Amino acid sequence: MAAVKTDISMNFQTKMYINGEWIDADGGGTLDVINPADESTIAKVAYGGRAEADRAIEAATKAFPKWSALTAYDRAKVLKKTADLMRERADRMARTLTLEQGKPLPEAKAEVLHAADTFEWFAEEGKRAYGQIIPQSNAMKRHHAIKHPVGVVGTITPWNFPITLPSRKIAPALAVGCTVVSRPAEQTPLVLIQLFECLQEAGAPPGVANLVLSSAVPFADSLFAHAAVRKISFTGSTPVGKELIRRSADGVKRLSLELGGHAPLIVFPDADVEQVAQAAVIGKFRNNGQVCIAPSRFYVHEKIAGRFTETAVEMTRKLKIGNGLEDGVQVGPMFEERALAKTASLIDDAKNKGAKILLGGERSKRFDKGYFFEPTVIREVDGAMRIMTEEPFAPVMPLIDFSKLEDVIAAANNTPFGLAAYVFTNDLTVATRMAEGLEAGIIGINDPVPATPQCPFGGMKESGMGRELGHEGLEAYLETKYVSIGLRAF
Ligand code: NAP
């Protein structure tokens, strides 16, 4: 396979952004950013720790009174301009994203544009942070409930959607008047740095939005240590989410948690098998299955299981794997070497317990370098296998037959996760019963890509707390202040 020329002279900004200035780490520390497609180092970014996080929080605390006192209309101008700049720079930002994360360029561009849409949507929705006038039961009183920004917000996000996920936090927080201290995952800082360049150029005042590049725990320590940080918004794994719940008790810090998932995709016999198989393959192998809402358990009605399996295997076989910068590539590398090891161990476990590998099942032998795994389809899967109980986050499609609606609802719900679920049917009654019976915060009925800025996104059970996007995603950064006014006799 010919090596793809990756332009490493992109002249990345590599510093962190604190109080309106681009700075190096105090001790001069740096961290290599690795291209998962060829294992080369594409940049060295500043890499600090607790001291930089403390300074960012102090800057955000100082900036809060002025920023929160602006009108929502003035704050919206900054957010809208940020969205415009992201759209103007979408090609460059997408290329950066592909270089550091690996996903194919068209997916990277769609991600950047989705993040821009999120900024624009919250710019507008911030103008609708309405309170309430509540009818009084005492003629000499008036009751109002008004909305107030929570304060300084800390955000922590993973590498799989390095610009979309922070945008779902930063945009609503800034829209309502909060100030923000953000930290990207270590593997993918560059595209988020470019978003902060847009925020700066769009006129976000110093201290309003800060970006810290550091290891995770000192950053979290700093958020928990400062009373001014009133909220932490986290996207990541369920175990780290649970740790944050425990740690937030002392300071009673508000939390929004977007955690792991294990989404069922359920196909009823009246569905169009070819169309659904295509949607299933695209949904499964997008970003190598490293998507929190990716379908990861495929329940197919026994009447169509044979045809569905054949079609899905054929479509998967045809997927073009390679460097995400190359034309036509549909599946890039996984994000790290350890992701390959975890995927292989899930497959070995399933194989040892009786699963049949129909396609793939191992690290790709087609590449000398890079973290490529062959897209994999397996059958004869049962509930005792780790792939059915642990969040796989991997390019593996496990196929399971079912016959009865009640049984498939029970099987789909038999997990601590409850993030997303997908149903394919043309029967309105079946669709309604499934939507009502499935325990998931996001349900796509004949829709494999339900996420959009104006609709609520988040999980039930151990998949999270709270919602992002939609009006609920704005409420997540607001307190309700009840004001009761006693009148004098007139
Ligand atoms: P992770 O280990 O929980 O890491 C997520 C982020 O938290 C990273 O920035 C990580 O930093 C940081 N972190 C790790 N340990 C921490 C700690 N003790 N205190 C504070 N921060 C800490 O998750 P991951 O495996 O990288 O990411 C994939 C997970 O995210 C999956 O479970 C996926 O389902 C979930 N996810 C959920 C959604 C959703 O919307 N529900 C969306 C996307 C992903 P470093 O990695 O830089 O060290």
Coordinates of C-alpha atoms and ligand atoms in Angstrom, one line a residue:
M1 CA 0.0 0.0 0.0
A2 CA 1.5 3.3 -1.1
A3 CA 2.1 5.8 1.7
V4 CA -0.1 8.9 1.6
K5 CA 1.7 12.1 1.7
T6 CA 0.6 13.9 4.9
D7 CA 1.3 17.6 5.0
I8 CA 3.0 18.0 8.4
S9 CA 4.0 21.6 7.6
M10 CA 0.5 22.8 8.5
N11 CA 2.0 25.2 11.0
F12 CA -0.2 24.2 13.9
Q13 CA -0.8 26.4 16.9
T14 CA 0.6 24.2 19.7
K15 CA 0.1 26.4 22.8
M16 CA -2.6 26.5 25.4
Y17 CA -5.0 29.5 25.6
I18 CA -5.3 31.1 29.1
N19 CA -6.7 34.6 29.8
G20 CA -6.6 35.6 26.2
E21 CA -3.0 34.6 25.6
W22 CA -1.3 31.6 23.9
I23 CA 1.2 30.2 26.4
D24 CA 3.7 27.4 26.8
A25 CA 3.6 25.1 29.8
D26 CA 5.3 26.7 32.9
G27 CA 8.0 24.0 32.9
G28 CA 8.3 23.9 29.1
G29 CA 6.8 20.5 28.9
T30 CA 5.5 19.2 25.6
L31 CA 3.5 16.2 24.4
D32 CA 3.7 14.5 21.0
V33 CA 0.6 14.3 18.9
I34 CA 0.7 11.0 16.9
N35 CA -1.0 10.3 13.5
P36 CA -2.7 6.9 14.0
A37 CA -2.5 6.2 10.3
D38 CA 1.3 6.0 10.1
E39 CA 2.5 6.5 13.8
S40 CA 4.4 9.7 12.9
T41 CA 4.6 12.7 15.2
I42 CA 2.6 15.5 13.6
A43 CA 3.1 18.1 16.3
K44 CA 4.4 18.7 19.9
V45 CA 1.9 20.6 22.0
A46 CA 2.5 22.4 25.3
Y47 CA 1.8 20.1 28.2
G48 CA 1.3 21.6 31.6
G49 CA -0.5 20.6 34.8
R50 CA -2.2 21.9 37.9
A51 CA -0.6 25.4 37.9
E52 CA -1.9 26.2 34.4
A53 CA -5.4 24.8 35.2
D54 CA -5.5 26.9 38.4
R55 CA -4.6 30.1 36.4
A56 CA -7.2 29.3 33.8
I57 CA -9.9 28.9 36.5
E58 CA -8.8 32.2 38.1
A59 CA -9.1 33.9 34.7
A60 CA -12.5 32.4 34.1
T61 CA -13.6 33.5 37.6
K62 CA -12.5 37.1 36.9
A63 CA -14.2 37.2 33.5
F64 CA -17.5 35.8 34.7
P65 CA -19.2 39.0 36.1
K66 CA -18.7 41.0 32.9
W67 CA -19.5 38.2 30.5
S68 CA -22.6 37.2 32.3
A69 CA -23.8 40.8 32.5
L70 CA -23.8 41.1 28.7
T71 CA -27.1 40.6 26.9
A72 CA -27.7 37.2 25.3
Y73 CA -27.8 39.1 22.0
D74 CA -24.2 40.4 22.5
R75 CA -22.9 37.0 23.5
A76 CA -24.7 35.5 20.5
K77 CA -22.6 37.7 18.2
V78 CA -19.4 36.1 19.4
L79 CA -20.8 32.6 19.1
K80 CA -22.2 33.2 15.6
K81 CA -18.9 34.7 14.4
T82 CA -17.1 31.6 15.8
A83 CA -19.4 29.4 13.8
D84 CA -18.7 31.5 10.7
L85 CA -15.0 31.2 11.2
M86 CA -15.2 27.4 11.7
R87 CA -17.1 27.1 8.4
E88 CA -14.5 29.3 6.6
R89 CA -11.7 27.1 7.9
A90 CA -13.6 23.8 7.7
D91 CA -11.2 22.2 5.2
R92 CA -8.1 23.0 7.2
M93 CA -9.7 22.0 10.5
A94 CA -11.0 18.7 9.0
R95 CA -7.5 17.9 7.8
T96 CA -6.1 18.5 11.2
L97 CA -8.8 16.3 12.7
T98 CA -8.0 13.5 10.3
L99 CA -4.3 13.8 11.0
E100 CA -4.6 13.5 14.8
Q101 CA -7.6 11.2 15.1
G102 CA -7.6 9.1 11.9
K103 CA -11.2 9.3 10.7
P104 CA -11.8 9.8 6.9
L105 CA -11.6 13.4 5.7
P106 CA -15.3 13.6 4.7
E107 CA -16.3 12.4 8.2
A108 CA -13.9 14.9 9.8
K109 CA -15.4 17.8 7.7
A110 CA -18.9 16.7 8.7
E111 CA -17.8 16.8 12.3
V112 CA -16.4 20.4 12.0
L113 CA -19.5 21.6 10.3
H114 CA -21.7 19.9 13.0
A115 CA -19.7 21.8 15.6
A116 CA -20.2 25.0 13.7
D117 CA -23.9 24.4 13.6
T118 CA -23.9 23.7 17.3
F119 CA -22.3 27.1 17.9
E120 CA -24.9 28.8 15.7
W121 CA -27.8 27.0 17.2
F122 CA -26.8 27.9 20.8
A123 CA -26.1 31.5 19.8
E124 CA -29.8 31.7 19.0
E125 CA -31.2 29.5 21.8
G126 CA -29.3 31.6 24.4
K127 CA -31.8 34.3 23.6
R128 CA -34.6 32.0 24.8
A129 CA -33.4 31.3 28.3
Y130 CA -36.8 32.3 29.5
G131 CA -38.0 32.4 33.1
Q132 CA -41.5 32.2 34.4
I133 CA -44.1 34.5 36.0
I134 CA -46.0 32.2 38.4
P135 CA -49.6 33.2 39.4
Q136 CA -49.7 34.2 43.1
S137 CA -52.1 32.8 45.7
N138 CA -51.6 35.9 47.9
A139 CA -52.8 39.1 46.3
M140 CA -49.9 41.0 47.9
K141 CA -47.2 38.9 46.3
R142 CA -45.6 38.4 42.9
H143 CA -43.6 35.3 42.0
H144 CA -40.9 35.1 39.3
A145 CA -38.5 32.3 38.4
I146 CA -35.5 33.8 36.6
K147 CA -32.6 32.0 34.9
H148 CA -29.0 32.6 36.0
P149 CA -25.8 31.1 34.6
V150 CA -24.2 28.5 36.9
G151 CA -20.8 30.1 36.9
V152 CA -17.4 28.8 35.8
V153 CA -17.7 25.5 33.9
G154 CA -15.0 22.9 33.4
T155 CA -15.2 20.6 30.4
I156 CA -13.5 17.2 29.8
T157 CA -13.9 15.4 26.6
P158 CA -12.5 12.3 24.8
W159 CA -10.6 11.8 21.5
N160 CA -13.3 10.2 19.3
F161 CA -15.2 13.5 18.4
P162 CA -12.6 16.1 19.4
I163 CA -14.4 19.1 18.2
T164 CA -18.1 18.2 18.3
L165 CA -18.1 17.1 21.9
P166 CA -16.4 20.2 23.4
S167 CA -18.7 22.4 21.2
R168 CA -21.8 20.8 22.9
K169 CA -20.5 22.1 26.2
I170 CA -18.7 25.3 25.4
A171 CA -21.4 26.8 23.1
P172 CA -24.4 26.6 25.5
A173 CA -22.2 27.5 28.5
L174 CA -21.0 30.7 26.8
A175 CA -24.4 31.5 25.3
V176 CA -26.0 31.8 28.8
G177 CA -23.1 33.8 30.3
C178 CA -20.9 31.1 31.9
T179 CA -17.1 31.2 31.5
V180 CA -15.3 28.0 30.5
V181 CA -12.1 26.1 31.2
S182 CA -11.7 23.2 28.7
R183 CA -9.3 20.3 28.4
P184 CA -9.1 18.1 25.3
A185 CA -8.0 14.4 25.4
E186 CA -4.2 14.0 25.1
Q187 CA -4.4 12.4 21.7
T188 CA -6.4 15.1 20.0
P189 CA -5.6 18.6 21.1
L190 CA -5.0 20.3 17.7
V191 CA -8.5 20.8 16.3
L192 CA -9.8 22.1 19.6
I193 CA -6.9 24.6 19.6
Q194 CA -8.1 25.7 16.2
L195 CA -11.6 26.2 17.6
F196 CA -10.1 28.4 20.4
E197 CA -8.4 30.4 17.6
C198 CA -11.8 31.0 16.2
L199 CA -13.3 32.0 19.6
Q200 CA -10.4 34.5 20.1
E201 CA -10.8 36.0 16.6
A202 CA -14.6 36.2 17.1
G203 CA -14.1 38.5 20.0
A204 CA -14.5 36.3 23.1
P205 CA -12.9 38.5 25.8
P206 CA -9.8 37.3 27.7
G207 CA -10.7 34.7 30.4
V208 CA -14.1 33.9 29.0
A209 CA -12.9 30.7 27.2
N210 CA -9.7 29.0 28.3
L211 CA -8.0 25.9 27.0
V212 CA -5.6 23.9 29.2
L213 CA -3.3 21.2 27.8
S214 CA -2.3 18.8 30.6
S215 CA -2.8 15.4 31.9
A216 CA -6.3 14.5 33.1
V217 CA -6.0 14.1 36.9
P218 CA -4.3 17.4 37.8
F219 CA -6.8 19.2 35.7
A220 CA -9.7 17.5 37.4
D221 CA -8.0 18.1 40.8
S222 CA -8.0 21.8 40.0
L223 CA -11.7 21.9 39.0
F224 CA -12.7 20.2 42.2
A225 CA -10.4 22.4 44.4
H226 CA -11.9 25.7 43.2
A227 CA -15.2 26.8 44.7
A228 CA -15.8 29.1 41.7
V229 CA -16.1 26.1 39.4
R230 CA -19.8 25.4 39.8
K231 CA -20.2 22.8 37.1
I232 CA -18.2 20.0 35.3
S233 CA -19.4 18.7 32.0
F234 CA -17.8 15.4 31.1
T235 CA -18.0 13.1 28.1
G236 CA -16.1 9.8 28.4
S237 CA -16.3 6.4 29.9
T238 CA -18.7 5.2 32.6
P239 CA -16.0 4.3 35.1
V240 CA -14.4 7.9 35.0
G241 CA -18.0 9.4 35.1
K242 CA -18.6 7.4 38.3
E243 CA -15.4 8.7 39.8
L244 CA -16.4 12.3 39.0
I245 CA -19.8 11.7 40.7
R246 CA -18.0 10.6 43.9
R247 CA -15.5 13.5 43.7
S248 CA -18.2 16.1 43.1
A249 CA -19.9 15.4 46.5
D250 CA -17.6 17.6 48.6
G251 CA -18.2 20.8 46.7
V252 CA -21.7 19.8 45.5
K253 CA -20.6 20.6 42.0
R254 CA -23.2 20.2 39.2
L255 CA -22.4 17.5 36.7
S256 CA -23.5 16.7 33.2
L257 CA -22.3 13.2 32.2
E258 CA -22.3 11.7 28.7
L259 CA -21.0 8.2 29.2
G260 CA -20.6 4.9 27.5
G261 CA -23.1 3.0 25.4
H262 CA -23.9 -0.4 23.9
A263 CA -26.6 0.3 21.4
P264 CA -28.9 -2.4 20.0
L265 CA -29.9 -2.2 16.3
I266 CA -33.1 -4.2 15.7
V267 CA -34.4 -5.2 12.3
F268 CA -38.0 -6.4 11.9
P269 CA -38.9 -8.7 8.9
D270 CA -40.9 -6.0 7.0
A271 CA -37.8 -3.8 6.7
D272 CA -36.0 -3.4 3.4
V273 CA -33.0 -5.8 4.0
E274 CA -30.6 -4.2 1.6
Q275 CA -31.3 -0.7 2.7
V276 CA -31.0 -1.6 6.4
A277 CA -27.9 -3.7 5.9
Q278 CA -26.3 -0.6 4.3
A279 CA -27.4 1.7 7.1
A280 CA -26.1 -0.9 9.6
V281 CA -22.7 -1.2 8.0
I282 CA -22.2 2.5 7.7
G283 CA -23.4 3.1 11.3
K284 CA -21.2 0.4 12.6
F285 CA -17.9 1.2 10.9
R286 CA -18.2 5.0 11.0
N287 CA -15.1 6.1 13.0
N288 CA -14.3 2.4 13.4
G289 CA -17.1 1.8 15.8
Q290 CA -15.5 4.3 18.2
V291 CA -18.7 6.2 18.5
C292 CA -20.7 6.3 21.8
I293 CA -24.0 5.8 19.9
A294 CA -22.6 3.3 17.4
P295 CA -24.8 0.2 17.1
S296 CA -22.9 -2.6 18.7
R297 CA -25.5 -5.5 19.0
F298 CA -27.4 -6.3 15.9
Y299 CA -30.7 -8.2 16.5
V300 CA -32.1 -9.4 13.2
H301 CA -35.5 -11.2 12.9
E302 CA -35.0 -14.9 12.1
K303 CA -37.0 -14.6 8.9
I304 CA -34.5 -12.3 7.3
A305 CA -31.3 -13.2 9.2
G306 CA -29.7 -15.2 6.4
R307 CA -30.2 -12.5 3.7
F308 CA -29.2 -9.7 6.1
T309 CA -26.0 -11.5 7.1
E310 CA -25.0 -12.2 3.5
T311 CA -25.6 -8.6 2.5
A312 CA -23.9 -7.1 5.5
V313 CA -20.8 -9.3 5.1
E314 CA -20.6 -8.3 1.4
M315 CA -20.9 -4.6 2.1
T316 CA -18.4 -4.8 4.9
R317 CA -15.9 -6.6 2.6
K318 CA -16.1 -3.8 0.1
L319 CA -15.3 -1.0 2.6
K320 CA -12.1 0.8 1.7
I321 CA -9.7 0.9 4.6
G322 CA -6.7 3.3 4.7
N323 CA -5.3 6.7 5.6
G324 CA -8.2 9.0 6.1
L325 CA -6.6 11.6 3.9
E326 CA -6.8 9.3 0.9
D327 CA -9.7 9.6 -1.5
G328 CA -12.5 7.2 -1.1
V329 CA -11.3 5.8 2.2
Q330 CA -14.3 4.8 4.4
V331 CA -12.5 3.3 7.4
G332 CA -9.4 4.8 8.9
P333 CA -7.1 3.5 11.7
M334 CA -8.2 3.0 15.3
F335 CA -7.0 5.7 17.6
E336 CA -4.3 3.8 19.5
E337 CA -2.4 0.6 19.7
R338 CA -4.2 -0.4 22.9
A339 CA -7.6 -0.2 21.0
L340 CA -6.3 -2.9 18.7
A341 CA -5.4 -5.1 21.6
K342 CA -8.8 -4.6 23.3
T343 CA -10.7 -5.4 20.1
A344 CA -8.7 -8.5 19.5
S345 CA -9.3 -9.7 23.1
L346 CA -13.1 -9.2 22.7
I347 CA -13.0 -11.2 19.6
D348 CA -10.9 -14.0 21.1
D349 CA -13.2 -14.2 24.0
A350 CA -16.3 -14.5 21.7
K351 CA -14.5 -17.1 19.6
N352 CA -13.5 -19.2 22.6
K353 CA -17.2 -19.1 23.7
G354 CA -18.5 -20.4 20.3
A355 CA -18.9 -17.3 18.1
K356 CA -18.2 -17.7 14.4
I357 CA -16.1 -15.1 12.6
L358 CA -17.6 -14.3 9.2
L359 CA -15.2 -11.6 8.2
G360 CA -12.1 -9.8 9.7
G361 CA -11.3 -10.6 13.3
E362 CA -7.7 -9.3 13.4
R363 CA -5.3 -6.4 13.0
S364 CA -5.0 -5.6 9.4
K365 CA -2.0 -7.2 7.6
R366 CA -2.4 -4.8 4.7
F367 CA -0.4 -2.0 6.5
D368 CA 3.1 -1.9 7.8
K369 CA 2.3 1.1 10.0
G370 CA -0.8 2.5 11.7
Y371 CA -3.5 1.1 13.9
F372 CA -5.7 -0.6 11.4
F373 CA -8.2 -3.4 12.3
E374 CA -10.1 -5.4 9.7
P375 CA -13.9 -4.6 9.9
T376 CA -15.3 -7.7 11.5
V377 CA -18.7 -9.5 11.4
I378 CA -19.5 -12.3 13.8
R379 CA -22.4 -14.7 14.5
E380 CA -23.5 -17.3 17.0
V381 CA -23.1 -14.6 19.7
D382 CA -24.6 -15.0 23.2
G383 CA -25.0 -12.9 26.4
A384 CA -22.1 -14.7 28.1
M385 CA -19.6 -13.1 25.8
R386 CA -17.7 -9.9 26.8
I387 CA -18.6 -8.3 23.5
M388 CA -22.2 -8.3 24.7
T389 CA -21.7 -6.9 28.2
E390 CA -18.7 -4.5 27.8
E391 CA -18.9 -1.4 25.7
P392 CA -16.8 -2.6 22.6
F393 CA -15.9 0.7 21.0
A394 CA -14.6 -1.4 18.1
P395 CA -15.2 -2.2 14.4
V396 CA -17.1 -5.4 15.2
M397 CA -20.7 -6.3 14.2
P398 CA -22.1 -9.1 16.3
L399 CA -25.3 -10.6 14.7
I400 CA -28.0 -12.2 16.8
D401 CA -31.4 -13.7 15.6
F402 CA -34.7 -13.0 17.3
S403 CA -38.3 -14.0 16.8
K404 CA -40.5 -12.1 19.3
L405 CA -40.8 -8.4 20.0
E406 CA -41.1 -8.8 23.8
D407 CA -37.9 -11.0 23.8
V408 CA -35.9 -8.5 21.7
I409 CA -36.9 -5.6 24.0
A410 CA -35.8 -7.7 27.0
A411 CA -32.5 -8.6 25.4
A412 CA -31.8 -5.1 24.2
N413 CA -32.5 -3.7 27.7
N414 CA -30.4 -6.3 29.5
T415 CA -27.4 -4.0 30.0
P416 CA -26.5 -1.2 32.4
F417 CA -26.1 1.1 29.4
G418 CA -29.0 3.1 27.9
L419 CA -27.6 5.6 25.4
A420 CA -29.0 4.8 22.0
A421 CA -31.1 2.2 20.2
Y422 CA -32.1 1.7 16.5
V423 CA -35.2 0.1 15.1
F424 CA -35.9 -0.7 11.5
T425 CA -39.6 -1.4 10.6
N426 CA -42.4 0.0 8.5
D427 CA -45.0 -1.1 11.0
L428 CA -46.2 1.9 13.1
T429 CA -47.4 -0.2 15.9
V430 CA -44.1 -2.1 16.2
A431 CA -42.2 1.2 16.0
T432 CA -44.3 2.7 18.7
R433 CA -44.0 -0.3 21.0
M434 CA -40.3 -0.4 20.5
A435 CA -39.8 3.4 21.2
E436 CA -41.8 3.0 24.4
G437 CA -40.2 -0.2 25.5
L438 CA -36.5 0.4 24.9
E439 CA -34.4 1.9 27.7
A440 CA -32.3 4.4 25.8
G441 CA -32.1 8.2 25.7
I442 CA -31.8 8.3 21.9
I443 CA -34.0 6.1 19.7
G444 CA -33.6 6.1 15.9
I445 CA -36.6 4.6 14.1
N446 CA -35.4 4.0 10.5
D447 CA -32.8 6.7 11.3
P448 CA -29.2 5.6 11.8
V449 CA -27.9 9.1 12.5
P450 CA -30.3 10.9 14.9
A451 CA -28.0 13.5 16.5
T452 CA -28.7 17.1 15.5
P453 CA -28.1 20.4 17.5
Q454 CA -31.7 21.2 18.2
C455 CA -32.7 17.8 19.7
P456 CA -31.8 16.4 23.2
F457 CA -28.9 14.0 23.3
G458 CA -27.9 11.8 26.3
G459 CA -28.3 8.5 28.1
M460 CA -30.4 6.6 30.6
K461 CA -29.1 4.3 33.3
E462 CA -25.3 4.2 33.4
S463 CA -24.9 6.0 30.1
G464 CA -25.1 9.4 31.8
M465 CA -26.9 12.2 33.6
G466 CA -28.5 15.2 31.9
R467 CA -28.8 16.0 28.3
E468 CA -26.8 18.0 25.8
L469 CA -28.1 19.8 22.7
G470 CA -31.6 21.0 22.3
H471 CA -33.1 23.4 24.9
E472 CA -32.2 20.9 27.6
G473 CA -28.6 21.4 26.6
L474 CA -28.9 25.1 27.4
E475 CA -30.8 24.5 30.7
A476 CA -27.8 22.4 31.8
Y477 CA -25.8 25.7 32.3
L478 CA -28.6 27.6 34.1
E479 CA -29.8 27.9 37.6
T480 CA -33.4 28.7 38.4
K481 CA -33.6 31.6 40.8
Y482 CA -37.0 32.1 42.4
V483 CA -37.8 35.7 43.3
S484 CA -40.9 36.4 45.5
I485 CA -41.9 40.1 45.8
G486 CA -44.1 41.3 48.6
L487 CA -46.1 44.4 47.6
R488 CA -47.0 47.3 50.0
A489 CA -50.6 48.3 50.3
F490 CA -51.5 50.9 47.7
Ligands
NAP1 P1 -12.2 8.1 29.3 O1 -11.0 7.3 29.6 O2 -13.2 8.3 30.3 O3 -11.6 9.6 28.9 C1 -12.4 10.7 28.6 C2 -11.7 12.0 29.0 O4 -11.6 12.0 30.4 C3 -10.3 12.1 28.4 O5 -10.1 13.5 28.2 C4 -9.4 11.6 29.5 O6 -8.1 12.2 29.5 C5 -10.2 12.1 30.7 N1 -9.9 11.4 31.9 C6 -9.5 10.1 32.1 N2 -9.4 9.8 33.4 C7 -9.8 10.9 34.1 C8 -10.0 11.2 35.5 N3 -9.7 10.3 36.4 N4 -10.4 12.4 35.9 C9 -10.8 13.3 34.9 N5 -10.6 13.1 33.6 C10 -10.2 11.9 33.2 O7 -12.9 7.7 27.9 P2 -12.2 7.2 26.6 O8 -12.1 5.7 26.6 O9 -11.0 8.0 26.2 O10 -13.4 7.6 25.6 C11 -14.3 6.8 25.1 C12 -15.6 6.8 26.0 O11 -16.3 8.0 25.9 C13 -16.5 5.7 25.7 O12 -17.0 5.1 26.8 C14 -17.6 6.4 25.0 O13 -18.9 5.8 24.9 C15 -17.7 7.7 25.7 N6 -18.3 8.7 24.9 C16 -19.6 9.1 25.3 C17 -20.3 10.0 24.5 C18 -21.7 10.4 24.9 O14 -22.1 11.4 24.3 N7 -22.4 9.7 25.7 C19 -19.7 10.5 23.4 C20 -18.4 10.1 23.0 C21 -17.7 9.2 23.8 P3 -6.9 11.6 28.6 O15 -7.5 10.6 27.7 O16 -6.4 12.7 27.8 O17 -6.0 11.1 29.5

